[in-house]
Amino acid sequence: MKKNVIKKLAEVSYTKNGLDRDKIAKITKKLKREDLRVYIKDLKTLEAKKTVTVTLPNDAGINEIRAQFIKLYPEKRLIFSIDPSLLTGIKVIDYDNEYELSLRGFLESSIRQTND
Amino acid sequence: MINEDNIIKNLEKNLDEWASDPKLQNVGYVEKNTDGVITVSGLSKAQMGERVEFDNGINGVVLNLDEDYVSIILLADGTGIREGDKVKTTGEMLSINASDDLLGRVVNPLGEPLDGKPAIKKGKLMPLEHIAPGVVEREPVNTPLKTGIKAIDAMFPIGRGQRQLIIGDRGLGKTAIAVDTIINQKEFRKKDAKLRPVVCIYVAIGQKRSTIAQILGKLQDSEALDYSIVVSASASDPAAQQYLAPYAGAAISEYFLEKGQDVLIVYDDLTKHAWAYRQISLVLKRPAGREAYPGDVFYLHSRLLERAVRLNEKNGGGSVTALPVIETQANDISAYIPTNVISITDGQIFLQSDLFNSGFRPAINVGTSVSRVGGAAQTGAMKSVAGKMKLELAQFAELAAFSQFGSELDAATAQALERGKRTQEILKQGQYQPLPESLEVLSIWAVTNGYLDDVALLEVGRFERDMHAFVKRTYPKLIDKLTSGDKVNEDTAKELENAVRDFKKLFK
């Protein structure tokens, strides 16, 4: 099966914003082993595109931040995680875009500039 | 040494920008690693030719943008890169750190030193890929770039800003011509030189490291390394580095060009460059064309050689002269890459194996070699003696072919043949022995005016050497006159006549 057809199948495996078990079952039955591998990869990519990961240094004010992000990304699934090594600030991963405003990032870039 | 004030200033600047400027990175993940070409998912904002950075600090360049994937060529050994490794864009096109500090150094195409000397000071970042100057910024070639090789300076002169191809089989002295030309530029670093000094860049592509070391040694011994830069991507370096090496050399040359300087750049050789590009293209699964080269192999070299330029005064008046080298197989100049580069350049110096084997060195084939624009840059002195020699050599070639059929020759033909043989003999020149133009003119004038007709063929070399030494010693004013480049007029001809006659009286 052509790759773009499999990609289309992965796209139609969603109902609203979530994966549809029935649709997936129907599709996977028709796919060969090779095509299935491509299909799973496409599903993973789509999942990554529909997910936004927010990393904070601690959980202070997490509910307010969550509310803000729901407004910002209404169609995406939000995952919150805690990473104390950020020191302060925030890191947002939206598929292949990473936004970081943290003290760790500031220190790292300062060290790099000094070394240069 | 680290300047404390600068560090504090940098920190303050960073702090000011910190709150307002979040770090944005476009990232991707390694899917495949095949022969130095990495397939990455993500990196949706990557640009063609952009430098990307892997987690382990290795750099790569984006060479293919597909719908879901990006193909990256690695600039270092990629054995440590695994599936799932993170890659991030840098927002920078691939560039090289260029500064005057590079003079006398050996660097790789990324600008990293290979000579074990201290790191190169930060200068200007010059992009490897750069659009060549337009027609308005240019002016025709009008200044000579002297090679110090009689045959070339007389018959196939090279002008500053020209692209002159050196082509021939392996082991015929292509590199020797290029290195001789670099060594000869030492003459123009003297305070009283009439022409401006030339910065030389030697780009070694896909060569053995031992060969590069040998060339480096020769440049060092001849004190030519002080004004030269060697960009090296040897046969054991990744194909990506071999592919980028000439562009890195061109980027460095443009740094000096921007400063209004004259630059000579040698690409040794573009055949291996085309091989490296073919290898990368095949791994990238680009459609293969003739001899399995990709369709854009012509553009690969044309965009590189278009960067050779002679800028007008308004734009600094600098120049970049390119001497690309092409290696042929069995003297076949009609193969794919040789014909491509012949059509791009402004002339070619064709070295032939049978001439080399008969002892003619440099083994330049006068019939197939040509310089299309260099004539305009030739000095009056050389022009006035070279024309006659070219004509005599052409007549000699024709007569020599005819004389093979007949047994008896008339006196005029026999004399023309003898003269031709001596002319050929005088054009022989040892490796790494470039001559100043004054001595070149002297030799050519002497042979074309019949002063060598009575010298035995085997003695021509000694005659020339001794004559040079004699005239330099006894007639220094004549040498100065010839050095000025002015046309050989009646007075100069008379002085030349006296000098050569005086020498002949002493020559045994």
XYZ file of N, CA and C in Angstrom, chain B residues 300-483:
552
model
N 26.678 21.861 -9.593
C 27.592 21.695 -8.455
C 28.901 22.448 -8.712
N 29.435 22.302 -9.947
C 30.707 22.939 -10.284
C 30.527 24.346 -10.846
N 29.442 24.578 -11.578
C 29.274 25.916 -12.170
C 29.043 26.968 -11.085
N 28.284 26.611 -10.050
C 28.037 27.609 -9.000
C 29.297 27.857 -8.181
N 30.152 26.851 -8.121
C 31.419 27.014 -7.395
C 32.370 27.905 -8.194
N 32.514 27.606 -9.474
C 33.501 28.333 -10.282
C 33.029 29.732 -10.669
N 31.723 29.945 -10.604
C 31.201 31.298 -10.861
C 31.661 32.280 -9.779
N 32.092 31.722 -8.659
C 32.545 32.585 -7.561
C 33.934 33.151 -7.823
N 34.587 32.679 -8.884
C 35.843 33.308 -9.316
C 35.449 34.602 -10.008
N 36.098 35.688 -9.648
C 35.607 36.992 -10.103
C 36.717 38.032 -10.112
N 36.540 38.995 -10.980
C 37.380 40.202 -10.924
C 36.411 41.346 -10.666
N 36.456 41.910 -9.470
C 35.514 42.981 -9.127
C 36.020 44.329 -9.641
N 35.100 45.214 -9.966
C 35.529 46.547 -10.394
C 35.933 47.390 -9.170
N 36.551 48.522 -9.439
C 37.078 49.369 -8.357
C 35.995 49.775 -7.365
N 34.790 50.015 -7.903
C 33.668 50.442 -7.064
C 33.345 49.390 -5.993
N 33.618 48.142 -6.331
C 33.320 47.062 -5.401
C 34.570 46.499 -4.733
N 35.587 47.301 -4.659
C 36.784 46.895 -3.924
C 37.956 46.509 -4.797
N 37.677 46.110 -6.030
C 38.746 45.797 -6.974
C 39.506 44.508 -6.696
N 38.981 43.674 -5.803
C 39.649 42.401 -5.523
C 39.375 41.369 -6.605
N 40.009 40.239 -6.485
C 39.767 39.178 -7.464
C 39.944 37.808 -6.831
N 39.255 36.834 -7.400
C 39.447 35.429 -7.027
C 39.742 34.665 -8.310
N 40.939 34.126 -8.409
C 41.322 33.337 -9.578
C 41.222 31.868 -9.184
N 40.542 31.079 -9.999
C 40.363 29.663 -9.648
C 41.156 28.769 -10.588
N 41.870 27.829 -9.999
C 42.577 26.815 -10.785
C 42.002 25.447 -10.406
N 40.881 25.065 -11.026
C 40.355 23.737 -10.732
C 41.205 22.665 -11.413
N 41.312 21.521 -10.776
C 42.086 20.409 -11.339
C 41.121 19.263 -11.632
N 41.285 18.643 -12.790
C 40.451 17.490 -13.144
C 41.373 16.353 -13.565
N 41.097 15.181 -13.027
C 41.907 14.016 -13.403
C 41.160 13.215 -14.462
N 41.829 12.944 -15.580
C 41.195 12.163 -16.656
C 41.665 10.719 -16.585
N 40.972 9.860 -17.303
C 41.378 8.461 -17.432
C 41.819 8.267 -18.874
N 43.024 7.789 -19.083
C 43.581 7.513 -20.411
C 43.436 8.718 -21.352
N 43.756 9.892 -20.856
C 43.739 11.148 -21.633
C 42.383 11.473 -22.254
N 41.309 10.917 -21.692
C 39.985 11.128 -22.269
C 39.360 12.401 -21.696
N 39.429 13.477 -22.512
C 38.850 14.736 -22.013
C 37.377 14.862 -22.400
N 36.851 13.792 -23.058
C 35.451 13.878 -23.453
C 34.540 13.146 -22.471
N 35.063 12.756 -21.303
C 34.214 12.122 -20.287
C 33.271 13.177 -19.687
N 32.365 12.736 -18.847
C 31.286 13.609 -18.364
C 31.805 14.820 -17.565
N 32.528 14.539 -16.489
C 32.976 15.634 -15.604
C 33.989 16.543 -16.332
N 34.996 15.987 -17.051
C 35.922 16.882 -17.770
C 35.220 17.823 -18.744
N 34.263 17.315 -19.530
C 33.588 18.213 -20.491
C 32.778 19.279 -19.766
N 32.154 18.873 -18.668
C 31.394 19.850 -17.875
C 32.299 20.998 -17.449
N 33.430 20.642 -16.829
C 34.290 21.682 -16.242
C 34.996 22.481 -17.348
N 35.322 21.813 -18.470
C 35.932 22.547 -19.595
C 34.974 23.643 -20.056
N 33.681 23.301 -20.108
C 32.719 24.287 -20.606
C 32.465 25.411 -19.606
N 32.742 25.151 -18.334
C 32.504 26.187 -17.320
C 33.676 27.166 -17.260
N 34.887 26.638 -17.446
C 36.079 27.460 -17.212
C 36.427 28.362 -18.408
N 37.405 29.234 -18.175
C 37.824 30.182 -19.221
C 39.029 29.663 -19.990
N 39.275 28.396 -19.916
C 40.414 27.818 -20.627
C 40.933 26.615 -19.907
N 41.790 25.835 -20.574
C 42.340 24.659 -19.903
C 43.784 24.416 -20.297
N 44.507 23.857 -19.338
C 45.889 23.435 -19.583
C 45.843 21.917 -19.574
N 46.035 21.328 -20.746
C 45.884 19.883 -20.877
C 47.247 19.211 -20.833
N 47.447 18.364 -19.861
C 48.712 17.631 -19.728
C 48.535 16.244 -20.341
N 49.521 15.855 -21.172
C 49.362 14.593 -21.887
C 50.461 13.612 -21.494
N 50.048 12.344 -21.343
C 50.989 11.341 -20.828
C 52.130 11.045 -21.800
N 51.870 11.029 -23.144
C 52.980 10.701 -24.053
C 54.029 11.808 -24.065
N 53.595 13.054 -23.882
C 54.565 14.160 -23.791
C 55.392 14.005 -22.518
N 54.704 13.644 -21.444
C 55.371 13.464 -20.157
C 56.415 12.348 -20.267
N 56.000 11.252 -20.930
C 56.914 10.118 -21.063
C 58.081 10.417 -21.992
N 57.891 11.388 -22.924
C 59.011 11.757 -23.797
C 59.924 12.783 -23.127
N 59.622 13.141 -21.903
C 60.517 14.027 -21.155
C 60.135 15.488 -21.193
N 58.957 15.803 -21.760
C 58.525 17.206 -21.779
C 57.788 17.532 -20.490
N 58.424 18.351 -19.670
C 57.793 18.714 -18.400
C 57.867 20.206 -18.183
N 56.795 20.885 -17.981
C 55.418 20.414 -17.879
C 54.921 19.865 -19.222
N 54.177 18.729 -19.120
C 53.757 18.000 -20.328
C 52.501 18.621 -20.931
N 52.592 19.912 -21.286
C 51.412 20.640 -21.766
C 51.210 20.382 -23.255
N 50.001 19.946 -23.599
C 49.655 19.758 -25.006
C 49.239 21.123 -25.555
N 50.084 21.660 -26.435
C 49.866 23.029 -26.927
C 48.611 23.105 -27.796
N 48.306 22.009 -28.479
C 47.154 22.010 -29.398
C 45.817 22.065 -28.695
N 45.676 21.354 -27.593
C 44.361 21.296 -26.937
C 44.239 22.257 -25.745
N 45.352 22.880 -25.379
C 45.274 23.840 -24.265
C 44.900 25.219 -24.804
N 44.241 25.979 -23.984
C 43.813 27.314 -24.417
C 43.545 28.202 -23.194
N 43.735 29.504 -23.383
C 43.315 30.454 -22.357
C 42.439 31.476 -23.070
N 41.157 31.504 -22.684
C 40.213 32.326 -23.460
C 40.245 33.802 -23.096
N 40.617 34.110 -21.879
C 40.568 35.519 -21.487
C 41.910 36.081 -21.014
N 42.870 35.195 -20.746
C 44.126 35.622 -20.137
C 44.962 36.527 -21.022
N 44.795 36.426 -22.351
C 45.593 37.234 -23.287
C 45.499 38.715 -22.965
N 44.319 39.139 -22.530
C 44.096 40.553 -22.223
C 44.930 40.995 -21.022
N 45.336 40.004 -20.216
C 46.077 40.346 -19.001
C 47.589 40.217 -19.191
N 48.011 39.733 -20.364
C 49.441 39.518 -20.580
C 50.182 40.861 -20.678
N 51.395 40.896 -20.134
C 52.163 42.149 -20.196
C 52.684 42.360 -21.619
N 53.011 43.607 -21.919
C 53.509 43.944 -23.249
C 54.776 43.169 -23.585
N 55.659 43.015 -22.582
C 56.927 42.323 -22.806
C 56.683 40.888 -23.253
N 55.801 40.211 -22.521
C 55.539 38.801 -22.842
C 54.798 38.685 -24.168
N 53.852 39.597 -24.393
C 53.081 39.557 -25.646
C 54.013 39.668 -26.849
N 55.007 40.567 -26.733
C 55.865 40.821 -27.892
C 56.783 39.649 -28.230
N 57.023 38.753 -27.271
C 57.874 37.597 -27.602
C 57.067 36.313 -27.775
N 55.898 36.238 -27.089
C 55.137 34.984 -27.097
C 54.457 34.726 -28.442
N 54.016 35.801 -29.114
C 53.303 35.644 -30.385
C 54.137 34.881 -31.391
N 55.387 35.305 -31.529
C 56.295 34.682 -32.494
C 56.520 33.205 -32.138
N 56.659 32.950 -30.836
C 56.932 31.573 -30.405
C 55.744 30.659 -30.703
N 54.548 31.168 -30.457
C 53.348 30.354 -30.705
C 53.270 29.979 -32.177
N 53.551 30.985 -33.035
C 53.500 30.765 -34.482
C 54.539 29.726 -34.903
N 55.731 29.881 -34.392
C 56.810 28.955 -34.747
C 56.513 27.530 -34.269
N 55.908 27.458 -33.095
C 55.571 26.125 -32.572
C 54.484 25.453 -33.405
N 53.519 26.264 -33.853
C 52.453 25.721 -34.684
C 53.026 25.220 -36.011
N 53.925 26.029 -36.596
C 54.573 25.631 -37.860
C 55.389 24.365 -37.643
N 56.069 24.318 -36.527
C 56.918 23.166 -36.217
C 56.079 21.888 -36.138
N 54.925 21.996 -35.454
C 54.064 20.817 -35.294
C 53.625 20.298 -36.655
N 53.289 21.235 -37.550
C 52.820 20.836 -38.880
C 53.969 20.226 -39.699
N 55.107 20.911 -39.667
C 56.272 20.425 -40.427
C 56.755 19.082 -39.896
N 56.715 18.924 -38.595
C 57.183 17.672 -37.994
C 56.322 16.509 -38.464
N 55.009 16.774 -38.591
C 54.107 15.722 -39.058
C 54.410 15.373 -40.510
N 54.631 16.410 -41.345
C 54.906 16.180 -42.763
C 56.270 15.528 -42.978
N 57.250 15.967 -42.199
C 58.623 15.491 -42.412
C 58.758 13.994 -42.159
N 57.773 13.419 -41.483
C 57.811 11.973 -41.244
C 57.628 11.189 -42.536
N 56.958 11.817 -43.523
C 56.701 11.105 -44.786
C 57.853 11.267 -45.789
N 58.505 12.419 -45.773
C 59.553 12.674 -46.763
C 60.938 12.380 -46.225
N 61.870 12.162 -47.123
C 63.233 11.872 -46.678
C 64.118 13.123 -46.771
N 63.947 13.902 -47.863
C 64.804 15.073 -48.033
C 64.043 16.344 -47.694
N 64.693 17.197 -46.925
C 64.043 18.451 -46.532
C 64.864 19.619 -47.031
N 64.156 20.693 -47.449
C 64.917 21.871 -47.876
C 65.470 22.575 -46.642
N 66.393 23.493 -46.865
C 67.126 24.139 -45.766
C 66.187 24.886 -44.825
N 65.208 25.585 -45.412
C 64.298 26.387 -44.581
C 63.485 25.479 -43.660
N 62.991 24.361 -44.208
C 62.192 23.429 -43.396
C 63.059 22.823 -42.306
N 64.265 22.410 -42.677
C 65.168 21.798 -41.689
C 65.451 22.780 -40.556
N 65.633 24.072 -40.948
C 65.929 25.067 -39.918
C 64.716 25.296 -39.002
N 63.536 25.332 -39.625
C 62.313 25.514 -38.828
C 62.128 24.359 -37.846
N 62.480 23.166 -38.319
C 62.354 21.999 -37.437
C 63.345 22.074 -36.275
N 64.558 22.463 -36.596
C 65.579 22.577 -35.541
C 65.193 23.643 -34.529
N 64.702 24.778 -35.040
C 64.257 25.875 -34.164
C 63.117 25.390 -33.254
N 62.179 24.663 -33.869
C 61.030 24.143 -33.120
C 61.475 23.232 -31.985
N 62.446 22.381 -32.297
C 62.935 21.452 -31.261
C 63.534 22.232 -30.090
N 64.278 23.282 -30.422
C 64.905 24.085 -29.369
C 63.858 24.891 -28.582
N 62.841 25.313 -29.306
C 61.757 26.041 -28.611
C 61.077 25.108 -27.611
N 60.817 23.887 -28.070
C 60.203 22.900 -27.165
C 61.110 22.658 -25.967
N 62.386 22.583 -26.247
C 63.374 22.287 -25.213
C 63.416 23.413 -24.169
N 63.325 24.660 -24.671
C 63.426 25.792 -23.742
C 62.172 25.908 -22.868
N 61.079 25.318 -23.372
C 59.838 25.376 -22.579
C 59.829 24.350 -21.446
N 60.806 23.444 -21.475
C 60.904 22.479 -20.374
C 61.314 23.228 -19.108
N 60.742 22.823 -18.002
C 61.032 23.521 -16.743
C 60.906 22.557 -15.579
N 61.833 22.638 -14.667
C 61.818 21.738 -13.512
C 60.673 22.051 -12.569
N 60.306 21.028 -11.781
C 59.225 21.204 -10.807
C 59.680 22.132 -9.681
N 58.782 22.911 -9.198
C 59.012 23.864 -8.109
C 60.145 24.855 -8.432
N 60.297 25.188 -9.716
C 61.307 26.174 -10.109
C 60.664 27.275 -10.955
N 59.681 27.975 -10.392
C 59.057 29.035 -11.189
C 60.063 30.149 -11.486
N 59.883 30.785 -12.630
C 60.815 31.836 -13.059
C 60.135 33.193 -13.042
N 60.883 34.250 -12.742
C 60.287 35.592 -12.882
C 60.072 35.901 -14.369
N 59.138 36.785 -14.642
C 58.770 37.040 -16.042
C 59.957 37.546 -16.859
N 60.837 38.330 -16.238
C 61.976 38.875 -16.979
C 62.819 37.755 -17.599
N 63.046 36.691 -16.824
C 63.854 35.585 -17.323
C 63.091 34.748 -18.350
N 61.781 34.653 -18.151
C 60.956 33.939 -19.138
C 61.062 34.640 -20.488
N 60.928 35.975 -20.451
C 60.990 36.763 -21.700
C 62.370 36.605 -22.343
N 63.380 36.639 -21.515
C 64.755 36.510 -22.023
C 64.941 35.180 -22.772
N 64.493 34.077 -22.147
C 64.640 32.757 -22.768
C 63.881 32.689 -24.088
N 62.646 33.147 -24.063
C 61.807 33.047 -25.265
C 62.365 33.940 -26.375
N 62.803 35.118 -25.999
C 63.374 36.032 -27.004
C 64.607 35.390 -27.659
N 65.445 34.784 -26.809
C 66.684 34.193 -27.326
C 66.395 33.058 -28.304
N 65.453 32.210 -27.955
C 65.198 31.050 -28.820
C 64.482 31.466 -30.110
N 63.552 32.403 -29.999
C 62.800 32.780 -31.208
C 63.641 33.655 -32.141
N 64.714 34.228 -31.638
C 65.586 35.034 -32.500
C 66.817 34.245 -32.965
N 66.767 32.950 -32.784
C 67.774 32.062 -33.362
C 69.085 31.971 -32.612
N 69.148 32.477 -31.394
C 70.414 32.429 -30.655
C 70.725 31.033 -30.101
N 69.755 30.155 -30.208
C 70.006 28.800 -29.719
C 70.135 27.802 -30.879
N 70.033 28.318 -32.109
C 70.052 27.414 -33.269
C 71.330 26.581 -33.325
N 72.428 27.165 -32.864
C 73.695 26.432 -32.929
C 74.052 25.758 -31.595
N 73.109 25.742 -30.679
C 73.359 25.068 -29.396
C 72.787 23.646 -29.492
N 73.578 22.670 -29.082
C 73.112 21.281 -29.151
C 71.864 21.118 -28.290
N 70.950 20.271 -28.758
C 69.671 20.093 -28.046
C 69.868 19.759 -26.567
N 70.817 18.887 -26.309
C 71.052 18.458 -24.923
C 71.635 19.569 -24.053
N 72.180 20.597 -24.715
C 72.832 21.684 -23.976
C 71.891 22.859 -23.707
N 70.678 22.775 -24.281
C 69.754 23.916 -24.179
C 69.455 24.278 -22.716
N 69.218 23.271 -21.902
C 68.906 23.500 -20.487
C 70.024 24.241 -19.776
N 71.256 23.753 -19.990
C 72.418 24.376 -19.331
C 72.617 25.800 -19.862
N 72.441 25.935 -21.197
C 72.590 27.247 -21.824
C 71.644 28.251 -21.157
N 70.417 27.817 -20.984
C 69.408 28.723 -20.405
C 69.770 29.112 -18.966
N 70.122 28.123 -18.171
C 70.465 28.380 -16.759
C 71.632 29.367 -16.656
N 72.684 29.067 -17.458
C 73.883 29.921 -17.393
C 73.570 31.322 -17.910
N 72.736 31.384 -18.969
C 72.386 32.685 -19.540
C 71.639 33.542 -18.498
N 70.701 32.909 -17.781
C 69.957 33.635 -16.742
C 70.921 34.214 -15.709
N 71.837 33.361 -15.256
C 72.779 33.796 -14.223
C 73.658 34.936 -14.751
N 74.102 34.803 -16.007
C 74.985 35.810 -16.604
C 74.272 37.158 -16.742
N 73.074 37.115 -17.294
C 72.346 38.375 -17.534
C 71.971 39.043 -16.203
N 71.586 38.230 -15.242
C 71.235 38.798 -13.922
C 72.441 39.502 -13.304
N 73.608 38.886 -13.537
C 74.838 39.405 -12.942
C 75.361 40.619 -13.706
N 75.336 40.512 -15.035
C 76.007 41.517 -15.861
C 75.077 42.615 -16.366
N 73.808 42.275 -16.564
C 72.878 43.263 -17.132
C 71.668 43.466 -16.201
N 71.888 43.911 -14.967
C 70.736 44.055 -14.051
C 69.703 45.072 -14.542
N 70.187 46.085 -15.285
C 69.236 47.112 -15.767
C 68.278 46.516 -16.798
N 68.810 45.607 -17.600
C 67.974 44.939 -18.608
C 66.891 44.101 -17.913
N 67.296 43.431 -16.828
C 66.318 42.629 -16.068
C 65.225 43.542 -15.513
N 65.633 44.713 -14.989
C 64.643 45.675 -14.464
C 63.683 46.112 -15.562
N 64.248 46.353 -16.734
C 63.444 46.798 -17.876
C 62.407 45.731 -18.253
N 62.857 44.464 -18.262
C 61.945 43.374 -18.616
C 60.913 43.163 -17.509
N 61.339 43.387 -16.272
C 60.414 43.224 -15.133
C 59.277 44.247 -15.204
